[in-house]
mmCIF file of C-alpha atoms and ligand atoms in Angstrom:
data_model
loop_
_atom_site.group_PDB
_atom_site.id
_atom_site.type_symbol
_atom_site.label_atom_id
_atom_site.label_comp_id
_atom_site.label_asym_id
_atom_site.label_seq_id
_atom_site.Cartn_x
_atom_site.Cartn_y
_atom_site.Cartn_z
ATOM 1 C CA MET A 1 0.000 0.000 0.000
ATOM 2 C CA ALA A 2 1.279 3.457 -0.895
ATOM 3 C CA ASN A 3 2.157 5.637 2.045
ATOM 4 C CA PRO A 4 -0.868 7.886 2.757
ATOM 5 C CA LEU A 5 1.366 10.257 4.771
ATOM 6 C CA THR A 6 2.286 12.343 1.739
ATOM 7 C CA PRO A 7 4.044 15.756 1.909
ATOM 8 C CA ASP A 8 0.680 17.498 1.323
ATOM 9 C CA VAL A 9 -0.801 15.677 4.304
ATOM 10 C CA LEU A 10 2.203 16.242 6.584
ATOM 11 C CA VAL A 11 1.958 20.029 6.337
ATOM 12 C CA ASP A 12 -1.635 20.007 7.606
ATOM 13 C CA PRO A 13 -2.069 18.524 11.117
ATOM 14 C CA VAL A 14 -5.829 18.131 10.555
ATOM 15 C CA GLU A 15 -5.433 16.110 7.350
ATOM 16 C CA LEU A 16 -2.621 14.222 9.053
ATOM 17 C CA THR A 17 -4.884 13.307 11.977
ATOM 18 C CA ARG A 18 -7.410 11.813 9.550
ATOM 19 C CA ALA A 19 -4.740 9.939 7.620
ATOM 20 C CA LEU A 20 -3.335 8.416 10.830
ATOM 21 C CA VAL A 21 -6.799 7.457 12.108
ATOM 22 C CA ASP A 22 -7.461 5.715 8.785
ATOM 23 C CA ILE A 23 -4.471 3.409 9.266
ATOM 24 C CA GLU A 24 -5.873 0.751 11.602
ATOM 25 C CA SER A 25 -3.464 0.202 14.499
ATOM 26 C CA VAL A 26 -5.147 -1.630 17.350
ATOM 27 C CA SER A 27 -2.484 -2.641 19.918
ATOM 28 C CA ARG A 28 -0.154 -5.397 18.603
ATOM 29 C CA ASN A 29 -1.036 -4.417 15.027
ATOM 30 C CA GLU A 30 1.160 -1.328 14.679
ATOM 31 C CA ALA A 31 3.578 -2.643 12.028
ATOM 32 C CA VAL A 32 1.888 -0.836 9.113
ATOM 33 C CA ILE A 33 1.527 2.557 10.807
ATOM 34 C CA ALA A 34 5.054 2.341 12.257
ATOM 35 C CA GLY A 35 6.342 1.516 8.758
ATOM 36 C CA HIS A 36 4.669 4.555 7.210
ATOM 37 C CA VAL A 37 5.853 6.861 10.018
ATOM 38 C CA GLU A 38 9.407 5.520 9.778
ATOM 39 C CA ASP A 39 9.396 5.955 6.003
ATOM 40 C CA VAL A 40 8.336 9.613 6.278
ATOM 41 C CA LEU A 41 10.916 10.378 8.952
ATOM 42 C CA ARG A 42 13.756 8.705 7.055
ATOM 43 C CA LYS A 43 13.002 10.991 4.090
ATOM 44 C CA THR A 44 13.352 14.052 6.350
ATOM 45 C CA PRO A 45 16.963 15.248 5.997
ATOM 46 C CA HIS A 46 17.251 17.017 9.380
ATOM 47 C CA LEU A 47 16.379 13.892 11.399
ATOM 48 C CA SER A 48 18.254 10.737 12.298
ATOM 49 C CA VAL A 49 15.931 7.773 12.704
ATOM 50 C CA ASP A 50 15.989 4.427 14.469
ATOM 51 C CA ARG A 51 13.428 1.752 15.239
ATOM 52 C CA LEU A 52 12.865 -0.809 17.992
ATOM 53 C CA GLY A 53 10.016 -3.238 17.308
ATOM 54 C CA ASN A 54 7.147 -0.983 16.227
ATOM 55 C CA THR A 55 8.522 2.052 18.038
ATOM 56 C CA VAL A 56 10.115 4.736 15.861
ATOM 57 C CA MET A 57 12.553 7.352 17.178
ATOM 58 C CA ALA A 58 13.682 10.419 15.228
ATOM 59 C CA ARG A 59 15.915 13.197 16.510
ATOM 60 C CA THR A 60 17.549 16.445 15.556
ATOM 61 C CA ASP A 61 21.216 16.914 16.459
ATOM 62 C CA LEU A 62 21.735 20.645 16.170
ATOM 63 C CA GLY A 63 23.952 21.024 19.233
ATOM 64 C CA ARG A 64 21.332 22.978 21.173
ATOM 65 C CA ASP A 65 21.788 23.431 24.955
ATOM 66 C CA GLN A 66 18.673 21.499 25.810
ATOM 67 C CA ARG A 67 16.721 18.596 24.393
ATOM 68 C CA VAL A 68 13.006 17.926 24.646
ATOM 69 C CA VAL A 69 11.031 14.785 23.862
ATOM 70 C CA LEU A 70 7.684 14.786 22.068
ATOM 71 C CA ALA A 71 6.081 11.378 22.433
ATOM 72 C CA GLY A 72 2.887 9.636 21.427
ATOM 73 C CA HIS A 73 1.599 6.090 21.167
ATOM 74 C CA LEU A 74 0.611 4.719 17.765
ATOM 75 C CA ASP A 75 -1.862 2.106 19.000
ATOM 76 C CA THR A 76 -5.571 2.367 19.745
ATOM 77 C CA VAL A 77 -8.095 0.344 21.681
ATOM 78 C CA PRO A 78 -10.180 -2.113 19.562
ATOM 79 C CA LEU A 79 -12.427 -0.648 16.857
ATOM 80 C CA ASN A 80 -16.067 -0.078 17.765
ATOM 81 C CA ASN A 81 -17.936 0.665 14.520
ATOM 82 C CA ASN A 82 -15.849 3.850 14.388
ATOM 83 C CA PHE A 83 -13.417 3.152 11.555
ATOM 84 C CA PRO A 84 -12.482 4.797 9.214
ATOM 85 C CA SER A 85 -12.839 8.429 10.262
ATOM 86 C CA THR A 86 -15.754 10.685 9.359
ATOM 87 C CA VAL A 87 -16.011 14.468 9.551
ATOM 88 C CA VAL A 88 -19.103 16.272 10.788
ATOM 89 C CA ASP A 89 -18.759 20.055 10.857
ATOM 90 C CA ASP A 90 -15.747 20.843 13.076
ATOM 91 C CA LEU A 91 -15.364 17.306 14.433
ATOM 92 C CA ILE A 92 -13.366 14.307 13.263
ATOM 93 C CA TYR A 93 -14.930 11.057 14.499
ATOM 94 C CA GLY A 94 -13.147 7.725 14.662
ATOM 95 C CA CYS A 95 -11.120 5.293 16.746
ATOM 96 C CA GLY A 96 -8.035 7.051 18.084
ATOM 97 C CA THR A 97 -9.064 10.597 17.083
ATOM 98 C CA SER A 98 -8.763 11.797 20.696
ATOM 99 C CA ASP A 99 -6.503 9.081 22.141
ATOM 100 C CA MET A 100 -4.206 9.909 20.569
ATOM 101 C CA LYS A 101 -3.684 10.208 16.841
ATOM 102 C CA SER A 102 -4.443 13.941 16.905
ATOM 103 C CA GLY A 103 -1.509 14.245 19.342
ATOM 104 C CA VAL A 104 0.680 11.977 17.213
ATOM 105 C CA ALA A 105 -0.249 14.141 14.218
ATOM 106 C CA LEU A 106 1.088 17.263 15.981
ATOM 107 C CA ALA A 107 4.430 15.583 16.703
ATOM 108 C CA LEU A 108 4.752 14.113 13.211
ATOM 109 C CA HIS A 109 3.778 17.424 11.607
ATOM 110 C CA LEU A 110 6.506 19.213 13.607
ATOM 111 C CA ALA A 111 9.048 16.497 12.864
ATOM 112 C CA ALA A 112 8.454 16.943 9.141
ATOM 113 C CA THR A 113 8.197 20.735 9.024
ATOM 114 C CA LEU A 114 10.509 22.192 11.698
ATOM 115 C CA PRO A 115 14.152 21.818 10.577
ATOM 116 C CA ASP A 116 15.680 24.263 13.073
ATOM 117 C CA PRO A 117 13.861 24.188 16.427
ATOM 118 C CA GLY A 118 15.153 26.176 19.406
ATOM 119 C CA TYR A 119 15.756 22.943 21.339
ATOM 120 C CA ASP A 120 17.003 19.682 19.993
ATOM 121 C CA ILE A 121 13.964 17.428 19.741
ATOM 122 C CA THR A 122 13.575 13.678 20.086
ATOM 123 C CA TYR A 123 10.343 12.372 18.594
ATOM 124 C CA LEU A 124 9.064 9.028 19.847
ATOM 125 C CA PHE A 125 6.189 7.191 18.182
ATOM 126 C CA TYR A 126 5.670 4.106 20.278
ATOM 127 C CA GLU A 127 3.702 0.900 20.322
ATOM 128 C CA ALA A 128 1.312 -0.795 22.718
ATOM 129 C CA GLU A 129 0.383 1.818 25.307
ATOM 130 C CA GLU A 130 -3.197 0.595 25.610
ATOM 131 C CA ILE A 131 -2.365 -2.918 26.829
ATOM 132 C CA GLU A 132 -0.264 -4.662 29.483
ATOM 133 C CA SER A 133 2.827 -2.756 30.409
ATOM 134 C CA LYS A 134 5.190 -5.572 29.324
ATOM 135 C CA PHE A 135 4.379 -4.644 25.676
ATOM 136 C CA ASN A 136 4.637 -0.865 26.211
ATOM 137 C CA GLY A 137 7.005 0.669 23.662
ATOM 138 C CA LEU A 138 8.343 3.274 26.096
ATOM 139 C CA ALA A 139 9.051 0.603 28.686
ATOM 140 C CA LEU A 140 10.873 -1.476 26.043
ATOM 141 C CA VAL A 141 12.897 1.565 24.973
ATOM 142 C CA ALA A 142 13.783 2.372 28.606
ATOM 143 C CA GLU A 143 15.172 -1.155 28.846
ATOM 144 C CA ALA A 144 16.896 -1.632 25.478
ATOM 145 C CA ARG A 145 17.674 1.940 24.252
ATOM 146 C CA PRO A 146 17.650 4.167 27.366
ATOM 147 C CA GLU A 147 19.788 6.748 25.520
ATOM 148 C CA TRP A 148 16.764 7.550 23.303
ATOM 149 C CA LEU A 149 14.982 8.994 26.334
ATOM 150 C CA ILE A 150 17.714 11.315 27.553
ATOM 151 C CA ALA A 151 16.302 14.848 27.582
ATOM 152 C CA ASP A 152 15.688 17.871 29.791
ATOM 153 C CA PHE A 153 11.913 17.753 29.448
ATOM 154 C CA ALA A 154 9.241 15.590 27.822
ATOM 155 C CA VAL A 155 5.734 16.239 26.509
ATOM 156 C CA LEU A 156 3.336 13.334 25.982
ATOM 157 C CA LEU A 157 0.652 14.333 23.524
ATOM 158 C CA GLU A 158 -2.099 12.366 25.276
ATOM 159 C CA PRO A 159 -5.584 13.923 25.250
ATOM 160 C CA THR A 160 -5.921 16.815 27.717
ATOM 161 C CA TYR A 161 -8.217 19.086 25.671
ATOM 162 C CA GLY A 162 -5.482 21.660 25.261
ATOM 163 C CA VAL A 163 -4.692 21.976 28.973
ATOM 164 C CA VAL A 164 -1.324 21.170 30.518
ATOM 165 C CA GLU A 165 -1.697 18.207 32.860
ATOM 166 C CA ALA A 166 1.444 17.875 34.892
ATOM 167 C CA GLY A 167 2.960 14.979 36.766
ATOM 168 C CA CYS A 168 0.716 12.104 37.737
ATOM 169 C CA GLN A 169 -0.503 10.365 40.869
ATOM 170 C CA GLY A 170 0.864 7.022 41.965
ATOM 171 C CA THR A 171 -1.289 3.961 42.497
ATOM 172 C CA LEU A 172 -1.012 1.054 44.911
ATOM 173 C CA ARG A 173 -3.161 -2.027 45.449
ATOM 174 C CA ALA A 174 -3.105 -4.214 48.538
ATOM 175 C CA LEU A 175 -5.067 -7.063 50.070
ATOM 176 C CA VAL A 176 -6.194 -6.571 53.645
ATOM 177 C CA ARG A 177 -7.025 -9.837 55.323
ATOM 178 C CA THR A 178 -8.969 -10.854 58.416
ATOM 179 C CA ARG A 179 -8.834 -14.372 59.774
ATOM 180 C CA GLY A 180 -11.299 -16.337 61.906
ATOM 181 C CA ARG A 181 -12.167 -19.930 62.705
ATOM 182 C CA ARG A 182 -14.609 -22.124 60.778
ATOM 183 C CA ALA A 183 -17.588 -23.652 62.506
ATOM 184 C CA HIS A 184 -21.065 -24.892 61.594
ATOM 185 C CA THR A 185 -23.427 -21.907 61.762
ATOM 186 C CA ALA A 186 -25.718 -23.993 63.981
ATOM 187 C CA ARG A 187 -22.918 -23.860 66.555
ATOM 188 C CA ALA A 188 -21.484 -20.470 65.562
ATOM 189 C CA TRP A 189 -20.125 -19.803 69.064
ATOM 190 C CA ARG A 190 -17.441 -22.370 68.330
ATOM 191 C CA GLY A 191 -16.068 -20.232 65.431
ATOM 192 C CA VAL A 192 -14.816 -16.712 64.781
ATOM 193 C CA ASN A 193 -16.403 -14.849 61.877
ATOM 194 C CA ALA A 194 -13.756 -13.280 59.588
ATOM 195 C CA ILE A 195 -16.353 -11.326 57.551
ATOM 196 C CA HIS A 196 -17.630 -9.578 60.666
ATOM 197 C CA ALA A 197 -14.053 -8.718 61.539
ATOM 198 C CA ALA A 198 -13.737 -6.927 58.186
ATOM 199 C CA GLY A 199 -16.335 -4.407 59.406
ATOM 200 C CA GLU A 200 -13.588 -2.477 61.170
ATOM 201 C CA ILE A 201 -11.589 -2.216 57.901
ATOM 202 C CA LEU A 202 -14.615 -0.771 56.105
ATOM 203 C CA ARG A 203 -15.279 1.639 58.983
ATOM 204 C CA ARG A 204 -11.743 3.003 58.776
ATOM 205 C CA LEU A 205 -12.036 3.428 55.016
ATOM 206 C CA GLN A 206 -15.391 5.132 55.436
ATOM 207 C CA ASP A 207 -13.925 7.574 57.989
ATOM 208 C CA TYR A 208 -10.744 8.148 55.980
ATOM 209 C CA ARG A 209 -10.092 11.768 55.001
ATOM 210 C CA PRO A 210 -7.829 11.834 51.919
ATOM 211 C CA ARG A 211 -5.218 14.559 51.510
ATOM 212 C CA THR A 212 -5.273 17.313 48.926
ATOM 213 C CA VAL A 213 -1.742 18.370 47.998
ATOM 214 C CA THR A 214 -0.617 21.321 45.869
ATOM 215 C CA ILE A 215 2.755 21.081 44.121
ATOM 216 C CA ASP A 216 4.006 23.664 41.554
ATOM 217 C CA GLY A 217 0.458 25.049 41.439
ATOM 218 C CA CYS A 218 -1.096 21.656 40.623
ATOM 219 C CA THR A 219 -3.613 20.189 43.063
ATOM 220 C CA TYR A 220 -3.612 16.435 43.566
ATOM 221 C CA ARG A 221 -6.510 14.680 45.326
ATOM 222 C CA GLU A 222 -5.688 11.382 46.931
ATOM 223 C CA GLY A 223 -8.129 8.532 47.522
ATOM 224 C CA LEU A 224 -8.167 5.261 49.434
ATOM 225 C CA ASN A 225 -10.930 2.894 48.406
ATOM 226 C CA ALA A 226 -12.054 -0.672 48.889
ATOM 227 C CA VAL A 227 -12.383 -1.999 45.342
ATOM 228 C CA ARG A 228 -13.267 -5.646 45.964
ATOM 229 C CA ILE A 229 -14.249 -7.855 48.876
ATOM 230 C CA SER A 230 -14.350 -11.622 49.157
ATOM 231 C CA GLY A 231 -15.021 -14.126 51.888
ATOM 232 C CA GLY A 232 -17.308 -16.988 52.763
ATOM 233 C CA VAL A 233 -17.210 -20.756 52.442
ATOM 234 C CA ALA A 234 -20.788 -22.016 52.259
ATOM 235 C CA GLY A 235 -24.275 -21.073 53.409
ATOM 236 C CA ASN A 236 -23.841 -22.915 56.701
ATOM 237 C CA VAL A 237 -20.216 -22.225 57.603
ATOM 238 C CA VAL A 238 -18.774 -19.439 59.745
ATOM 239 C CA PRO A 239 -16.090 -18.031 57.408
ATOM 240 C CA ASP A 240 -12.447 -18.183 58.428
ATOM 241 C CA GLU A 241 -11.137 -15.577 55.973
ATOM 242 C CA CYS A 242 -12.185 -12.286 54.421
ATOM 243 C CA VAL A 243 -10.113 -10.217 52.010
ATOM 244 C CA VAL A 244 -10.692 -6.541 51.209
ATOM 245 C CA GLU A 245 -8.741 -5.231 48.230
ATOM 246 C CA VAL A 246 -7.861 -1.551 48.574
ATOM 247 C CA ASN A 247 -6.524 0.947 46.034
ATOM 248 C CA LEU A 248 -4.624 4.040 47.154
ATOM 249 C CA ARG A 249 -4.154 6.858 44.620
ATOM 250 C CA PHE A 250 -1.372 8.985 46.043
ATOM 251 C CA ALA A 251 0.061 12.413 45.278
ATOM 252 C CA PRO A 252 3.574 12.450 43.808
ATOM 253 C CA ASP A 253 5.138 13.836 46.994
ATOM 254 C CA ARG A 254 4.925 10.301 48.426
ATOM 255 C CA THR A 255 7.196 7.503 47.247
ATOM 256 C CA GLU A 256 5.772 4.009 46.700
ATOM 257 C CA LYS A 257 7.355 2.952 49.989
ATOM 258 C CA GLN A 258 5.791 5.865 51.885
ATOM 259 C CA ALA A 259 2.437 5.121 50.265
ATOM 260 C CA LEU A 260 2.555 1.539 51.511
ATOM 261 C CA GLU A 261 3.549 2.736 54.992
ATOM 262 C CA HIS A 262 0.530 5.006 54.914
ATOM 263 C CA VAL A 263 -1.813 2.081 54.128
ATOM 264 C CA HIS A 264 -0.223 0.134 57.012
ATOM 265 C CA GLU A 265 -0.852 3.121 59.298
ATOM 266 C CA VAL A 266 -4.497 3.514 58.312
ATOM 267 C CA LEU A 267 -5.137 -0.211 58.649
ATOM 268 C CA ASP A 268 -2.925 -0.742 61.667
ATOM 269 C CA GLY A 269 -3.561 -4.127 63.285
ATOM 270 C CA PHE A 270 -4.591 -5.832 60.026
ATOM 271 C CA GLU A 271 -2.575 -8.024 57.690
ATOM 272 C CA VAL A 272 -1.730 -5.925 54.590
ATOM 273 C CA GLU A 273 -0.252 -7.584 51.505
ATOM 274 C CA LEU A 274 0.984 -5.363 48.661
ATOM 275 C CA THR A 275 -0.083 -6.684 45.223
ATOM 276 C CA ASP A 276 1.194 -3.940 42.915
ATOM 277 C CA SER A 277 2.198 -0.323 42.856
ATOM 278 C CA ALA A 278 3.456 2.325 40.455
ATOM 279 C CA ALA A 279 5.180 5.543 41.439
ATOM 280 C CA GLY A 280 3.686 8.923 40.626
ATOM 281 C CA ALA A 281 5.571 11.758 38.954
ATOM 282 C CA LEU A 282 6.257 15.251 40.257
ATOM 283 C CA PRO A 283 5.019 17.974 37.894
ATOM 284 C CA GLY A 284 8.542 19.317 37.341
ATOM 285 C CA LEU A 285 7.297 22.639 36.011
ATOM 286 C CA THR A 286 10.361 24.555 37.158
ATOM 287 C CA ALA A 287 12.684 23.322 34.366
ATOM 288 C CA ALA A 288 13.367 26.081 31.817
ATOM 289 C CA PRO A 289 11.770 24.336 28.798
ATOM 290 C CA ALA A 290 8.700 23.574 30.947
ATOM 291 C CA ARG A 291 8.333 27.228 31.963
ATOM 292 C CA GLU A 292 8.619 28.345 28.345
ATOM 293 C CA PHE A 293 6.098 25.716 27.327
ATOM 294 C CA LEU A 294 3.612 26.970 29.938
ATOM 295 C CA ALA A 295 4.122 30.512 28.657
ATOM 296 C CA ALA A 296 3.372 29.343 25.096
ATOM 297 C CA VAL A 297 0.189 27.572 26.230
ATOM 298 C CA GLY A 298 -0.781 30.622 28.307
ATOM 299 C CA ALA A 299 -3.067 28.766 30.738
ATOM 300 C CA GLU A 300 -2.687 27.387 34.247
ATOM 301 C CA PRO A 301 -1.574 23.759 34.520
ATOM 302 C CA ALA A 302 -3.795 21.132 36.130
ATOM 303 C CA ALA A 303 -2.770 18.009 38.039
ATOM 304 C CA LYS A 304 -2.982 14.643 36.300
ATOM 305 C CA LEU A 305 -4.905 12.348 38.603
ATOM 306 C CA GLY A 306 -4.552 9.087 36.696
ATOM 307 C CA TRP A 307 -1.314 7.194 36.147
ATOM 308 C CA THR A 308 0.300 7.847 32.751
ATOM 309 C CA ASP A 309 3.524 7.204 30.910
ATOM 310 C CA VAL A 310 4.936 10.531 32.174
ATOM 311 C CA ALA A 311 5.938 8.488 35.233
ATOM 312 C CA ARG A 312 8.315 6.488 33.021
ATOM 313 C CA PHE A 313 10.192 9.727 32.256
ATOM 314 C CA ALA A 314 10.031 10.863 35.878
ATOM 315 C CA ALA A 315 11.628 7.567 36.916
ATOM 316 C CA LEU A 316 14.601 8.590 34.748
ATOM 317 C CA GLY A 317 14.700 12.042 36.346
ATOM 318 C CA ILE A 318 13.129 13.771 33.313
ATOM 319 C CA PRO A 319 10.244 16.153 34.053
ATOM 320 C CA ALA A 320 7.279 15.346 31.822
ATOM 321 C CA LEU A 321 3.711 16.444 31.264
ATOM 322 C CA ASN A 322 0.651 15.653 29.160
ATOM 323 C CA TYR A 323 -0.661 18.086 26.575
ATOM 324 C CA GLY A 324 -2.856 17.140 23.633
ATOM 325 C CA PRO A 325 -5.833 18.288 21.563
ATOM 326 C CA GLY A 326 -8.162 15.368 22.330
ATOM 327 C CA ASP A 327 -10.810 15.372 25.059
ATOM 328 C CA PRO A 328 -9.795 12.750 27.644
ATOM 329 C CA LEU A 329 -13.464 12.050 28.433
ATOM 330 C CA LEU A 330 -13.908 10.776 24.862
ATOM 331 C CA ALA A 331 -10.919 8.435 24.918
ATOM 332 C CA HIS A 332 -12.009 4.818 24.317
ATOM 333 C CA ALA A 333 -15.634 5.943 23.794
ATOM 334 C CA PRO A 334 -17.635 4.712 20.766
ATOM 335 C CA ASP A 335 -18.368 8.321 19.723
ATOM 336 C CA GLU A 336 -14.693 9.293 20.113
ATOM 337 C CA HIS A 337 -13.916 12.495 18.222
ATOM 338 C CA VAL A 338 -11.617 15.502 18.196
ATOM 339 C CA GLU A 339 -12.293 19.169 17.490
ATOM 340 C CA ILE A 340 -10.469 20.476 14.431
ATOM 341 C CA GLY A 341 -9.947 23.824 16.212
ATOM 342 C CA LYS A 342 -8.132 22.097 19.070
ATOM 343 C CA ILE A 343 -5.743 20.437 16.605
ATOM 344 C CA ARG A 344 -4.965 23.801 14.970
ATOM 345 C CA ASP A 345 -4.518 25.489 18.392
ATOM 346 C CA GLY A 346 -2.180 22.710 19.534
ATOM 347 C CA ALA A 347 -0.053 22.980 16.398
ATOM 348 C CA ALA A 348 0.179 26.775 16.780
ATOM 349 C CA THR A 349 1.163 26.473 20.462
ATOM 350 C CA LEU A 350 3.880 23.913 19.802
ATOM 351 C CA HIS A 351 5.240 26.014 16.932
ATOM 352 C CA ARG A 352 5.342 29.075 19.198
ATOM 353 C CA TRP A 353 7.257 27.100 21.790
ATOM 354 C CA LEU A 354 9.692 25.300 19.522
ATOM 355 C CA ALA A 355 10.407 27.704 16.696
ATOM 356 C CA SER A 356 13.861 29.177 17.228
ATOM 357 C CA ASP A 357 13.139 32.784 16.205
HETATM 358 ZN ZN1 LIG B 9 -3.529 7.312 25.163
#
């Protein structure tokens, strides 16, 4: 198939969004889109290009003082009667329009049309963000080609509806267990009921007052919630075990270790078993390229409450934030769409920030 990412399309981020949406790339099926993106970048004289799996990296090497990363994932969630794209008035509908081919289009448009940016730029178009983290292109790059990620600042073009969403909260899951002794319910006094004992866990969660933390002007709201509960043996047995699964969403001023200590504190006296956790990321808005980026956007940043790939950059000591034209509330929705005006605004903002004059 001929490459639909022609020079005419590359100069127009709106046309480019449509062209990218119309290349099907559900996770694990990114070979075709990665091939077309790689092909375009290799024909761009001011970039050097490399590829790992279905992740494509392109970079300028102009000897600038600072380097920034612009990154976006090429994959989408499964199609849902929303392929190929359609346009209605000012809206482009289709799978991946918001999350995040409109963002990828901005990066690819800049890569093709900005030969002399004020910073050196590394562009990353990566695979498999929407599925298990072992397939995640950024994670694979961090492992196999960590030098591709070296930069002073990174922007992930995930949908934020044109707002800067900085840092991200961490997340931790744990099992909280109560134990009892089995007995026939006809002689319940011979047993100890583990489900009743879980009442105290639920009471503490009910009474819990989560913190609100402001860092670099971004307000993070924590939460500690029971997300699952299991226990019980049979309709006539006093249960000997009950397990409450809890999920803590924590502000990025806590480490994973401190977050776990906090859960132990809240549920003091109970058995707590950590099942998984992921660190948050500080907003890092004090770095010079970040400050200039905020000035170009011209609006206050907001805190990112969910966990995102910015944490992968933060883990390497690189401040990172999310900024993209899509509406995050439409991501993964059957009526997913993006506003053409938001794509044009995003392109203008990034040009303002990155153009060297
Ligand atoms: Zn996404």
